[in-house]
Amino acid sequence: MNAITPAALQEPAPDAVQAAVATLEEDIVFGRLHPRERLTEDELMARFGMKRHAVRQVLVDLELLGVVEKKRNIGAVVRAFSVREVMELYALREVLEVHAARQMPLPVSEARLAALVAVQREHDAAVAAGDARRVFRSNQRFHREFVGLLDNAVLGQAIEEYARRTHPIRFGSLVTAGHRERARQEHWTMIQALRDGDRDALMAVCRDHLIPSRDAYLASQQAYAQTQGTYLAPSASV
């Protein structure tokens, strides 16, 4: 039997790193951590009971997710967006996602829709339970399944990339019951349009589905800036 070395005992389980990443991601999404807030290695080490090298891996993974950024002489901070950045990113997402609706082969068969419908039923249950965390995760799965219906891998990759870039923005609207219910209903509108082959309805709902998360993020950041006695810049990074 192989001996366990002290170094091996210090290595964190991959699941522990992934769990810390998921916890911090949700803290950012649900506003428990605010844009520009620092994430210090010492605090994370104490919180998660991890060694420094493991915490650094957590921060790298969060940076890859797009929810954290490294700033010179400051360290890791929660990613923040200016008004201009938000508007430009969402304008591009609208172009990509409406184009996807225009290009998607319609109608979509029940067999191909099965996975999307199954995920949406999970989303329905999460919304009914008021479980924001489950809403967040099932919403992610729904959109991955939706993009998977495209017969255009390049377009699908572009949509996923810009969805990832707006990750800290996209889910801010999910913290309120009204926004969660609107998103749930719009998902079923997408499914029905896919089933009916109604391209105009699909394009319209794909466009409208982007608006609440964009506007909720801007409103929340303006409110937070006011509590801090600062001003949310329209163009410069904040």
mmCIF file with all atom_site columns, C-alpha atoms in Angstrom, residues 104-117 149 191 193-197:
data_model
loop_
_atom_site.group_PDB
_atom_site.id
_atom_site.type_symbol
_atom_site.label_atom_id
_atom_site.label_alt_id
_atom_site.label_comp_id
_atom_site.label_asym_id
_atom_site.label_entity_id
_atom_site.label_seq_id
_atom_site.pdbx_PDB_ins_code
_atom_site.Cartn_x
_atom_site.Cartn_y
_atom_site.Cartn_z
_atom_site.occupancy
_atom_site.B_iso_or_equiv
_atom_site.pdbx_formal_charge
_atom_site.auth_seq_id
_atom_site.auth_comp_id
_atom_site.auth_asym_id
_atom_site.auth_atom_id
_atom_site.pdbx_PDB_model_num
ATOM 1  C CA . MET A 1 104 ? -32.638 28.131 -36.276 1.00 0.00 ? 104 MET A CA 1
ATOM 2  C CA . PRO A 1 105 ? -34.266 25.278 -38.244 1.00 0.00 ? 105 PRO A CA 1
ATOM 3  C CA . LEU A 1 106 ? -38.019 25.365 -37.572 1.00 0.00 ? 106 LEU A CA 1
ATOM 4  C CA . PRO A 1 107 ? -40.230 23.757 -36.489 1.00 0.00 ? 107 PRO A CA 1
ATOM 5  C CA . VAL A 1 108 ? -38.188 21.793 -33.956 1.00 0.00 ? 108 VAL A CA 1
ATOM 6  C CA . SER A 1 109 ? -39.317 18.202 -33.447 1.00 0.00 ? 109 SER A CA 1
ATOM 7  C CA . GLU A 1 110 ? -40.607 16.991 -30.102 1.00 0.00 ? 110 GLU A CA 1
ATOM 8  C CA . ALA A 1 111 ? -37.635 14.646 -29.882 1.00 0.00 ? 111 ALA A CA 1
ATOM 9  C CA . ARG A 1 112 ? -35.169 17.529 -30.176 1.00 0.00 ? 112 ARG A CA 1
ATOM 10 C CA . LEU A 1 113 ? -37.229 19.671 -27.809 1.00 0.00 ? 113 LEU A CA 1
ATOM 11 C CA . ALA A 1 114 ? -37.372 16.990 -25.112 1.00 0.00 ? 114 ALA A CA 1
ATOM 12 C CA . ALA A 1 115 ? -34.191 18.020 -23.281 1.00 0.00 ? 115 ALA A CA 1
ATOM 13 C CA . LEU A 1 116 ? -35.155 21.717 -23.380 1.00 0.00 ? 116 LEU A CA 1
ATOM 14 C CA . VAL A 1 117 ? -38.629 20.978 -22.014 1.00 0.00 ? 117 VAL A CA 1
ATOM 15 C CA . LEU A 1 149 ? -30.621 23.499 -31.169 1.00 0.00 ? 149 LEU A CA 1
ATOM 16 C CA . ILE A 1 191 ? -40.526 26.526 -26.643 1.00 0.00 ? 191 ILE A CA 1
ATOM 17 C CA . ALA A 1 193 ? -42.461 29.178 -31.028 1.00 0.00 ? 193 ALA A CA 1
ATOM 18 C CA . LEU A 1 194 ? -39.894 26.442 -31.701 1.00 0.00 ? 194 LEU A CA 1
ATOM 19 C CA . ARG A 1 195 ? -42.668 23.825 -31.754 1.00 0.00 ? 195 ARG A CA 1
ATOM 20 C CA . ASP A 1 196 ? -44.982 25.910 -33.987 1.00 0.00 ? 196 ASP A CA 1
ATOM 21 C CA . GLY A 1 197 ? -42.249 27.128 -36.318 1.00 0.00 ? 197 GLY A CA 1
#
